[in-house]
XYZ file of C-alpha atoms in Angstrom:
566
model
C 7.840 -67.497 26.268
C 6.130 -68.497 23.241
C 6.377 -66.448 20.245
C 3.336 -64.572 18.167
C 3.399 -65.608 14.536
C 1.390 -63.460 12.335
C 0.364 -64.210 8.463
C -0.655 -61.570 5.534
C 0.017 -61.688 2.241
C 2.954 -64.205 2.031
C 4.793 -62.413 4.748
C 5.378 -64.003 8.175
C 5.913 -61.645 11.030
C 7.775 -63.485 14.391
C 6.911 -60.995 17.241
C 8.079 -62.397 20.953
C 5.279 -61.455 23.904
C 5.181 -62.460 27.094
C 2.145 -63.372 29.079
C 1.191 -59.726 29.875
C 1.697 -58.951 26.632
C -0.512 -60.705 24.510
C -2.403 -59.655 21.470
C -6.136 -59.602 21.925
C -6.867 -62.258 19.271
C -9.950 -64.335 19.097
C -8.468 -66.930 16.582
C -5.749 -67.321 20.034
C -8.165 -69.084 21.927
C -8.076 -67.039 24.889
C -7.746 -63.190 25.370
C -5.326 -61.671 27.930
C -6.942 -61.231 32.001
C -9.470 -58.697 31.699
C -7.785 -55.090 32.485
C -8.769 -53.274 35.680
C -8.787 -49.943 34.257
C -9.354 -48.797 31.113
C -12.371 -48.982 28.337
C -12.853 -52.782 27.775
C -15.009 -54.888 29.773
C -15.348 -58.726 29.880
C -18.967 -60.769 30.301
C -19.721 -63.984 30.229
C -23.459 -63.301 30.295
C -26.049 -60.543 30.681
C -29.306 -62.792 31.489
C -32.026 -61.043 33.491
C -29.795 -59.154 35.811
C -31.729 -57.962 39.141
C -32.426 -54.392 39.680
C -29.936 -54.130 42.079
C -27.596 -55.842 39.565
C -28.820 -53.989 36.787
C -27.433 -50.630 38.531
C -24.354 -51.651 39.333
C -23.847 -53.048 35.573
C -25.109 -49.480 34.308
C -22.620 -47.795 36.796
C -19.664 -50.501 35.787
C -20.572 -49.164 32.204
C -20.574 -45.908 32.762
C -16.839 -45.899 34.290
C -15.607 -47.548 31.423
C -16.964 -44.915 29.232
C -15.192 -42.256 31.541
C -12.083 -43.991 30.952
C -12.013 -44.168 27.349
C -13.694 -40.828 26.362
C -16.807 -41.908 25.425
C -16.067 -45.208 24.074
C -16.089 -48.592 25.944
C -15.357 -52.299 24.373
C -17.343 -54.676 25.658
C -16.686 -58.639 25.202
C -19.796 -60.751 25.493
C -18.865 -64.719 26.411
C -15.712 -64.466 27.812
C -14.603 -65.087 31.813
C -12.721 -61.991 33.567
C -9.481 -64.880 33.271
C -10.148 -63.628 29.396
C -11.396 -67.560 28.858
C -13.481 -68.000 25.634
C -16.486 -69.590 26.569
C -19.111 -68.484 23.864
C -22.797 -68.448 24.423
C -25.559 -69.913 22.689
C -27.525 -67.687 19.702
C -30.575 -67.342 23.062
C -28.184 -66.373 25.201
C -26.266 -64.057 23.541
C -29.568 -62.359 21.629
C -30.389 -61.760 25.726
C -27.331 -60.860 26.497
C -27.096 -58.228 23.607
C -30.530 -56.942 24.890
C -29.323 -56.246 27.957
C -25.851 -54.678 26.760
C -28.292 -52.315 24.663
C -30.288 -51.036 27.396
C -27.866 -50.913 30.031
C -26.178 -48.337 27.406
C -30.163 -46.699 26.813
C -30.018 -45.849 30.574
C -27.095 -43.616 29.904
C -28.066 -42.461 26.533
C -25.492 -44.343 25.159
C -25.313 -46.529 21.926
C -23.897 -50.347 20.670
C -22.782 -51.461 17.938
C -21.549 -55.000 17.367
C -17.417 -54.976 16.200
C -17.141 -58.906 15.778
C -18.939 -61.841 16.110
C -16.632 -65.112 16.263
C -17.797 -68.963 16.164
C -15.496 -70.490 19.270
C -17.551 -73.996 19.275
C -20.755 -75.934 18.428
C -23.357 -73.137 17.925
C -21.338 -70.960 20.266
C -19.754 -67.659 19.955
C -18.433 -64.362 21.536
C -19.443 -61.193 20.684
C -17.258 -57.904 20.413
C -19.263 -54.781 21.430
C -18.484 -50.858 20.829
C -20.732 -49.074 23.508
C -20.494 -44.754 23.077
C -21.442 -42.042 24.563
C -20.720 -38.282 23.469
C -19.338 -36.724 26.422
C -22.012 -33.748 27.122
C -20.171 -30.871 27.346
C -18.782 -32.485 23.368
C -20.567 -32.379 19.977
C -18.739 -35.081 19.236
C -15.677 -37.763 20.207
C -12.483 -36.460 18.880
C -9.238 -37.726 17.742
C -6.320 -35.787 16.226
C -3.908 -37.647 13.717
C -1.126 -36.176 11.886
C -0.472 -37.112 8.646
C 3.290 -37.645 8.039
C 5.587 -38.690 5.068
C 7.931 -37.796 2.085
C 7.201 -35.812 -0.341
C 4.879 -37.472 -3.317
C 4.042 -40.280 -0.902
C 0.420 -39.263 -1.628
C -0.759 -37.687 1.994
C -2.590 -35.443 0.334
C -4.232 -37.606 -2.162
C -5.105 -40.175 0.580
C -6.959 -37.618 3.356
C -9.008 -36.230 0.183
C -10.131 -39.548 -0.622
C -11.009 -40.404 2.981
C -12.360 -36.960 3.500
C -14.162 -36.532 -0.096
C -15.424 -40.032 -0.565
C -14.195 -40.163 -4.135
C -11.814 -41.644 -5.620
C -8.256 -40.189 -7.542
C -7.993 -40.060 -11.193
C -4.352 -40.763 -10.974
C -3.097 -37.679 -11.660
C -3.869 -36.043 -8.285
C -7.356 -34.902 -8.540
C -8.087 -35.981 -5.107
C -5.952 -33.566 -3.083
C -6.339 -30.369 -5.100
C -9.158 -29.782 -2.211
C -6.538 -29.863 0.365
C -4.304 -27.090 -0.547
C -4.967 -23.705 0.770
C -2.328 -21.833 -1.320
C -2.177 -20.922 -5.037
C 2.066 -22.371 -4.746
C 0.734 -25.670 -3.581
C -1.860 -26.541 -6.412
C 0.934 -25.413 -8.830
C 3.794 -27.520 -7.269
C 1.358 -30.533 -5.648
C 3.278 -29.884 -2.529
C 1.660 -29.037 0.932
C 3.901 -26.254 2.585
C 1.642 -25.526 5.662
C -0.667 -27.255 8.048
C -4.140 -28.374 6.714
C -7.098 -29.630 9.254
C -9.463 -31.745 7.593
C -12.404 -34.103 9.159
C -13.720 -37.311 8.644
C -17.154 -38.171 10.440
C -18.452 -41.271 11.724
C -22.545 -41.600 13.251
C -23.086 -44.127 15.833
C -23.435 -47.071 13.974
C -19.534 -46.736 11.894
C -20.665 -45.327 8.779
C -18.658 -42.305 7.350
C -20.011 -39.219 6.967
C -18.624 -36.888 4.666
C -18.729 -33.994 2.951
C -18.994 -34.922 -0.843
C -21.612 -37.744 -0.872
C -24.103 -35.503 0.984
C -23.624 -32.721 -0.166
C -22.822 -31.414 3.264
C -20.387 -28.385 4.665
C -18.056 -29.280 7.060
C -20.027 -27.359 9.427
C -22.514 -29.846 8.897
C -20.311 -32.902 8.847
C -19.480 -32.227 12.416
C -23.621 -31.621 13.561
C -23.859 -35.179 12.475
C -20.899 -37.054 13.656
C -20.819 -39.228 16.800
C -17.077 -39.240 16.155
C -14.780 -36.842 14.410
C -11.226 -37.774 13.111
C -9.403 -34.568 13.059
C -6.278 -34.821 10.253
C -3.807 -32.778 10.243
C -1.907 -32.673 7.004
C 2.111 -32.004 7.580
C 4.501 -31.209 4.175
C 6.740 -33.810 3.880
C 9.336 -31.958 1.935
C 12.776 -31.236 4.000
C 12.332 -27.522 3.818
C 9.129 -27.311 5.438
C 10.590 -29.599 8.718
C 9.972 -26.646 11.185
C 6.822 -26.181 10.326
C 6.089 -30.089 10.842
C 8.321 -30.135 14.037
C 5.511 -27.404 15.194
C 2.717 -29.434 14.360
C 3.758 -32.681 16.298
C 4.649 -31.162 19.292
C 1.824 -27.614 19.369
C -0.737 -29.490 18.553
C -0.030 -32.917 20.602
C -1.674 -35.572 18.695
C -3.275 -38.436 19.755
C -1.926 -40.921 16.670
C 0.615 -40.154 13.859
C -0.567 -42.121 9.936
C 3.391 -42.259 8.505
C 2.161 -42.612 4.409
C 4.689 -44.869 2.236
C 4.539 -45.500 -1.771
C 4.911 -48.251 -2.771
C 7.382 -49.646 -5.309
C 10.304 -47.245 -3.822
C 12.458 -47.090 -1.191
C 12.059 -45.812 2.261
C 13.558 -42.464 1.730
C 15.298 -39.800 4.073
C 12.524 -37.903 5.013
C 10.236 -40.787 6.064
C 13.054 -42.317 7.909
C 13.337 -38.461 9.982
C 9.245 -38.345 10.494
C 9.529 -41.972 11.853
C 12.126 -41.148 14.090
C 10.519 -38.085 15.308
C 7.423 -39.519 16.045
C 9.096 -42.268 17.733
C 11.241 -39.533 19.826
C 7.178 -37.796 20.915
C 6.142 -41.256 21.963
C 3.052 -40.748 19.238
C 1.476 -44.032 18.992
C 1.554 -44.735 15.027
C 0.232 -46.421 12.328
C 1.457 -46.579 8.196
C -0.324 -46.467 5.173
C 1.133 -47.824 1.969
C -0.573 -45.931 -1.268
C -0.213 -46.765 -4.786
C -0.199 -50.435 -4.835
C -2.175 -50.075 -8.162
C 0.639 -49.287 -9.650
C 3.306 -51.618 -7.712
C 3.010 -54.587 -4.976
C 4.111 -53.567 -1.710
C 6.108 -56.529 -0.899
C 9.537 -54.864 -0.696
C 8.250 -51.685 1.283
C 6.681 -54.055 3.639
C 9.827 -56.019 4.194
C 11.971 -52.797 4.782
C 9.410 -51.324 7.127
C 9.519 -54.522 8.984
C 13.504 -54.328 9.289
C 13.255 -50.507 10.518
C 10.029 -51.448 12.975
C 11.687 -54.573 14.694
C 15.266 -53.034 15.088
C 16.839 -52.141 18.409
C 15.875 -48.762 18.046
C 12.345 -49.405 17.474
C 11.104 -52.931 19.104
C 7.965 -52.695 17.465
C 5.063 -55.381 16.319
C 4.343 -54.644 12.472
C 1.004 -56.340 11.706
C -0.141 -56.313 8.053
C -3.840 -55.140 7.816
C -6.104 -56.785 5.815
C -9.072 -58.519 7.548
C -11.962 -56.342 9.785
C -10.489 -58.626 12.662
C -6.987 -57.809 12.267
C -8.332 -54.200 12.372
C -9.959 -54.379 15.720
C -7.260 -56.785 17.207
C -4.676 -53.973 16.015
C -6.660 -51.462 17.649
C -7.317 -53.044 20.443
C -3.447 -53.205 21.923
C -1.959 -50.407 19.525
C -1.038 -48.635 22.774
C 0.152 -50.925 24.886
C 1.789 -53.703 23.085
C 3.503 -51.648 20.840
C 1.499 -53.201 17.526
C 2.028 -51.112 14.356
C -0.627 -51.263 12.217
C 0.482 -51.418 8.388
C -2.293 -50.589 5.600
C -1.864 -51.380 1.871
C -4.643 -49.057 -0.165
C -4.708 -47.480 -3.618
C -6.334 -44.128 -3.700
C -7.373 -44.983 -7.683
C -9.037 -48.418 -6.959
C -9.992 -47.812 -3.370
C -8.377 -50.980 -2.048
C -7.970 -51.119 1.099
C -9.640 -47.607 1.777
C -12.487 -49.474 3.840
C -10.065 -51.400 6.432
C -8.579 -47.692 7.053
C -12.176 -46.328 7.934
C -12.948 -48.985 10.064
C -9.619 -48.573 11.683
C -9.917 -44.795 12.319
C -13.775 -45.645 13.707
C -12.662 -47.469 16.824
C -9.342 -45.565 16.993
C -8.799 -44.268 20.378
C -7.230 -41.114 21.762
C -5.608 -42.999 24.233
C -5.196 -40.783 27.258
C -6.413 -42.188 30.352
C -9.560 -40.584 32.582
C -7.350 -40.097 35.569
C -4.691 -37.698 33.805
C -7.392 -35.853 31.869
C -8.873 -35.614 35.551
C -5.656 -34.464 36.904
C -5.051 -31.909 34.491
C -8.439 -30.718 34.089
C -8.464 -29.547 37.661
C -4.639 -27.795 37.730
C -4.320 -23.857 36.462
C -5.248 -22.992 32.652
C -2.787 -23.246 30.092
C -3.657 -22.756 26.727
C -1.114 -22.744 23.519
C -1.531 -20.479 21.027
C -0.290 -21.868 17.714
C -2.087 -19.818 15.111
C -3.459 -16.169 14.962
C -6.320 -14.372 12.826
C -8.007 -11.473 12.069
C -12.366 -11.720 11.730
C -13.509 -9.109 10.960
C -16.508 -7.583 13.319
C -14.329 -9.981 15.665
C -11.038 -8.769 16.081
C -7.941 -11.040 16.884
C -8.963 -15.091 17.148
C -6.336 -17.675 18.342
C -6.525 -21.303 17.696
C -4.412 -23.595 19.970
C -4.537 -26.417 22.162
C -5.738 -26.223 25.545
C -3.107 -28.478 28.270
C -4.371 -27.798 31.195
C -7.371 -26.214 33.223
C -10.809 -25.896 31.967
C -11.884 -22.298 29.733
C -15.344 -21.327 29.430
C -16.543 -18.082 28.135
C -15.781 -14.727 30.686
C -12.849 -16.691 32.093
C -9.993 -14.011 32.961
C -6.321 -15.119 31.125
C -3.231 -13.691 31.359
C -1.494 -13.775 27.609
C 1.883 -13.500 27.033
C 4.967 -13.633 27.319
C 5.146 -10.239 25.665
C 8.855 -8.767 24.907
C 9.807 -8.060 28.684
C 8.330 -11.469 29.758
C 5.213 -9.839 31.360
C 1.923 -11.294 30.324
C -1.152 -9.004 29.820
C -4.768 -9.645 30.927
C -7.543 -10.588 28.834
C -11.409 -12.009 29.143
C -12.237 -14.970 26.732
C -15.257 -13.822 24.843
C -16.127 -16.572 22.426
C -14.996 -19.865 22.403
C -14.993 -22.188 18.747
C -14.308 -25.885 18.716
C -14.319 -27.571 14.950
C -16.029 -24.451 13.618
C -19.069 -24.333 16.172
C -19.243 -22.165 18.829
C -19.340 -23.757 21.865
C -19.089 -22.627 25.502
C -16.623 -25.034 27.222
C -12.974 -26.007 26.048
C -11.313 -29.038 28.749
C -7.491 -30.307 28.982
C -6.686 -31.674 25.676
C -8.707 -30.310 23.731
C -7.760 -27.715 20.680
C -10.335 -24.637 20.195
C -10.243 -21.139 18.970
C -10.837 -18.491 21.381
C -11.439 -14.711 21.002
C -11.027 -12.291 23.684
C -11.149 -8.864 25.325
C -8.202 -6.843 26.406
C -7.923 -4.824 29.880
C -6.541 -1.931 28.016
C -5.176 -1.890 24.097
C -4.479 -5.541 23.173
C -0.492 -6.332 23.137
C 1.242 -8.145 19.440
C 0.165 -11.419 19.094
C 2.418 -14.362 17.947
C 2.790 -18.120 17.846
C 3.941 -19.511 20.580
C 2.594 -17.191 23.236
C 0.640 -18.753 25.794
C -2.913 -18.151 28.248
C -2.855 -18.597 31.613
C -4.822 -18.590 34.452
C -4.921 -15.320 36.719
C -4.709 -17.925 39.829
C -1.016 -19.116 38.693
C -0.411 -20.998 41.873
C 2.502 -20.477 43.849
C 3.915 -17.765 42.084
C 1.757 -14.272 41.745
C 2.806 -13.171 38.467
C 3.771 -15.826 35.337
C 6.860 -14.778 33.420
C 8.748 -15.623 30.278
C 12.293 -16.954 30.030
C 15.329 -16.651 27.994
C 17.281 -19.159 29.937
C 16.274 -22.761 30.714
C 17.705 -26.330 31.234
C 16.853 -29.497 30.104
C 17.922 -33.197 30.113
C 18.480 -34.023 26.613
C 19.850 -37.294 24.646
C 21.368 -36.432 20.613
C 19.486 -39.009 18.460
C 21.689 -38.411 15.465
C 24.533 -35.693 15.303
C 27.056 -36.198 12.898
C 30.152 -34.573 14.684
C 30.270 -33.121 17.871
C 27.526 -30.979 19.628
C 30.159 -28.201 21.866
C 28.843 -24.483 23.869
C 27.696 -22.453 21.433
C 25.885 -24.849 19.428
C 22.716 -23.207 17.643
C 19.498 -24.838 17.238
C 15.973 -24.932 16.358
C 14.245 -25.494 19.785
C 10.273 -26.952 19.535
C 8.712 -26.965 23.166
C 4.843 -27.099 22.813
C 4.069 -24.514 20.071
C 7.308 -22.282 20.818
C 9.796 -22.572 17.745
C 12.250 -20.390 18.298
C 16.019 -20.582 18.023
C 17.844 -21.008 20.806
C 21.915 -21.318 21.682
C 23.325 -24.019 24.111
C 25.240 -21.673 26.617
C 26.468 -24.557 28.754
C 27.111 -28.560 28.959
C 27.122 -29.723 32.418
C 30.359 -31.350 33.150
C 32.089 -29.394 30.536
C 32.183 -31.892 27.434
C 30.976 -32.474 24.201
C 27.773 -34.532 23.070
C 27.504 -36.934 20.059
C 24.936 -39.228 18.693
C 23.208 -41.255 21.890
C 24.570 -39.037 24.434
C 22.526 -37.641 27.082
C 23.600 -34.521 29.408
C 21.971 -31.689 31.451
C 22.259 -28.245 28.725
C 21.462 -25.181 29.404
C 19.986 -23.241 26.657
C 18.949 -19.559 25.850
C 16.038 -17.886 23.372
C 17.920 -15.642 21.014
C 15.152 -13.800 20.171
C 12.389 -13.010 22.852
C 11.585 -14.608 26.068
C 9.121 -17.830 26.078
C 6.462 -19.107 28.388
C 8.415 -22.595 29.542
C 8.197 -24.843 32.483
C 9.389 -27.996 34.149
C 8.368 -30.971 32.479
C 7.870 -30.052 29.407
C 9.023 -31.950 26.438
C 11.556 -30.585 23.965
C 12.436 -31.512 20.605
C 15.275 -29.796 18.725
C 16.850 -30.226 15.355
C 19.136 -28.192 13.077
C 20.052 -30.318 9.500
C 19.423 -33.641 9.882
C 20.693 -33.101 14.041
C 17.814 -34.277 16.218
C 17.619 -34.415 19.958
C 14.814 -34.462 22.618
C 14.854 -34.078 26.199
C 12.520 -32.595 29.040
C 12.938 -29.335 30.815
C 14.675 -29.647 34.574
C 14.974 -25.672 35.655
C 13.563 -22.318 34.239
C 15.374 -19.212 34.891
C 11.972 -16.356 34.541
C 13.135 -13.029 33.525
C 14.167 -10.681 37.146
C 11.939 -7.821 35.875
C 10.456 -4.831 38.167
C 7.160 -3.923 36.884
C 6.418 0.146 36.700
């Protein structure tokens, strides 16, 4: 087992990989075997394929677009075995050719990552093919935005978003808040959604230096980076609990400042995120002001603890950004950004990073769920008027177009209540599809007067499966492990329970076998919804917290409320 050694900025990083776990890294000499499935595709030539060869190649091309969304990586001059070879400047010019219009034939486009000398007047050649799915405006990824308070999240996703630069005082993020308390205190205290476009050749599109609306932003980008801006002050936790695990997103971007410590709260979002299993990647601001070297060394003692095992990799090279990028997922890479919002250093290696970022589900689960029963989340609730009642969510499983019946619900005797999607919004456009993983805003007719909404409610097929009717719960169990308790966690123990967008406090009512659970434990508990009954099923992840106690699990049984119907 050889170990990976990686250099930036004066600091070494020592990272141990064995041979299926190599970093994609042309300056290696060799790239990994070329995967099977997946969105990246190996050639050692494309020079006047056949017709029949020329279809298959087109078909080959199109599956590895349906297995990364839209988005395939193609590696020109290098053998399946992931061998290096390099072509000459003829060759690969007729090679790219063909690359292009094998991707015309599907209405795709290229666009070419990384070019890298590997011998005498040789080279290989890294290649982004995409294709906007058609049923899509656009390829989308969510990211959450996580950190302590004054680590400058705000500041950093106006910058991105604005394409200006901060004054130093803050002027940057005063176009994030969406409350009159947060432009007084500079603190976000609720979720914000903001977008950064990309067209099909990587270059951002945004609202400021065209003078576009965000409406507009959208209409013109090939790929849309959809932010979501958590608080990062302690007292706001729930609210950031509900955003990781309501609105599932694909990445998590931890922010850091430089010059300080790694506080509390950063510690608890990194721990969190960890806990999710949200692929992540931190941002260091304000290295204007101070170097980052210490914050990189302590994030480098946190990242390759036990508890973590993860590859830190300092960013600060286009080809460290793609060969971060390329094995964020699997490998376990963290990619680690130094920028100043002030100077905007640093702020292009982020954009380029968030370009090629993928969302990292594969085809055959977005398949899978696509074709089981619908279940939409309902995280947020409003009021247009000439509309009525809009709800914005995420969309797990099942497939919604407009006129689809829904049951909603669970309403306060665990009954659900049918309704008739009428409209259906995704990033402020109306569109008339919504698919598994995918967050939208839907508006709806009601058989009869239309029950209380509320967060945390849920949409469900009419054709439940198995079972005619869908129910709530007040009663469920779940295998859990205690990530940090500082006592003893007995019967009776209350907590803040987070189980898609449900947040809701809930009381543990049992401990199989009777004992008591501290930090790293793991038992079956059975818990129960103090307030009103909640749409919950097997499988489902939980995540609950009360103080600085954390402790995840998944749900094993669900006990649905015994009611007769009149």
């Amino acid at each position: 087992m050889d170990g990976n050694r990686i250099e930036s900025d004066g600091f070494v990083l020592h990272t141990e990989t064995t041979s299926n776990n190599e970093l994609i890294d042309f300056d290696q000499g060799i790239l990994p075997p070329e995967p099977q499935n997946g969105n990246v595709e190996y050639k050692l030539k494309l020079i006047n394929p056949s017709q029949m060869r020329f279809e298959h190649l087109v078909t080959q091309m199109k599956w590895r677009l349906r297995e990364g969304h839209g988005e395939a990586v193609y590696e020109i001059g290098v053998s399946d075995s992931g061998q290096l070879h390099g072509l000459d400047d003829a060759d690969m010019d007729t090679s790219l050719r063909t690359l292009t219009q094998m991707a015309d034939k599907l209405g795709a486009t290229t666009s070419v990552l990384r070019r890298k000398s590997v011998g005498y007047r040789r080279s290989v050649t890294e290649v982004l093919v995409r294709k906007i799915p058609d049923d899509q405006h656009n390829i989308e990824v969510r990211v959450a935005v996580l950190g302590g308070a004054a680590a400058g999240k705000s500041t950093l996703l106006g910058v991105l978003t604005q394409g200006v630069t901060d004054n130093g005082r803050g002027k940057a993020r005063l176009n994030m808040f969406r409350h009159v308390h947060e432009i007084k205190s500079g603190r976000t205290s609720c979720i914000s959604h903001e977008s950064l476009g990309f067209d099909a050749m990587g270059n951002v599109i945004n609202s400021n230096t065209n003078d576009m609306i965000a409406e507009e932003v959208r209409d013109k980008s090939a790929k849309l980076v959809s932010f979501l801006d958590l608080a990062g002050h302690r007292r706001y936790m729930k609210t950031t609990c509900q955003a990781l695990t309501g609105y599932s997103p694909h990445h998590a971007m931890l922010v850091v400042s430089s010059g300080g410590t790694i506080g509390g709260m950063t510690k608890e979002h990194l721990a969190i995120v960890k806990a999710l299993d949200i692929p992540f990647f931190i941002v260091i601001t304000k290295i204007d002001i101070t170097p980052p070297g210490t914050v990189i060394q302590e994030l480098r003692d946190i990242l390759t603890s036990i508890g973590y095992r993860k590859v830190p990799m300092i960013i600060d090279t286009y080809d460290s950004v793609l060969t971060a990028s390329s094995h964020q997922l699997c490998e376990n890479v963290v990619p680690i950004f130094c920028v100043s919002n002030v100077t905007a250093e640093g702020l292009s290696l982020i954009s380029r990073f968030l370009y090629v970022l993928s969302p990292g589900v594969s085809n055959s689960e977005r398949e899978r769920l696509e074709l089981e029963p619908c279940e939409f989340h309902i995280d947020e609730i409003f009021r247009v008027e000439g509309v009525g009642v809009v709800v914005g969510g995420l969309l797990v499983k099942g497939v919604v177009t407009e006129g689809t019946c829904l049951k909603v619900g669970p309403l306060v005797d665990g009954s659900f209540h049918s309704v008739v999607v009428a409209t259906i919004h995704r990033n402020k456009a109306p569109c008339r599809v919504v698919r598994a993983g995918q967050s939208a805003s839907l508006s709806f007719t009601a058989n009869g007067e239309l029950p209380t909404l509320r967060s945390g409610m849920v949409l469900v097929s009419t054709d439940y499966g198995s079972t005619s009717e869908p129910f709530g719960t007040l009663y469920f169990q779940a295998k859990v492990s205690v990530l940090f308790h500082a006592t003893s966690i007995y019967k009776g123990f209350q907590t803040t329970v987070h189980i898609g967008s449900i947040r809701q406090t809930a009381i543990i009512e049992g401990i199989m076998g009777d004992r008591k659970l501290r930090t790293n434990d793991s038992a079956s508990v059975l818990f129960r919804f103090v307030r009103q009954p909640e749409y919950v099923r097997e499988g489902m992840r939980i995540l609950f917290r009360e103080g600085s106690s954390k402790g995840i699990g998944v749900v094993t049984q669900v006990f649905p409320l015994n009611i007769t119907l009149q």
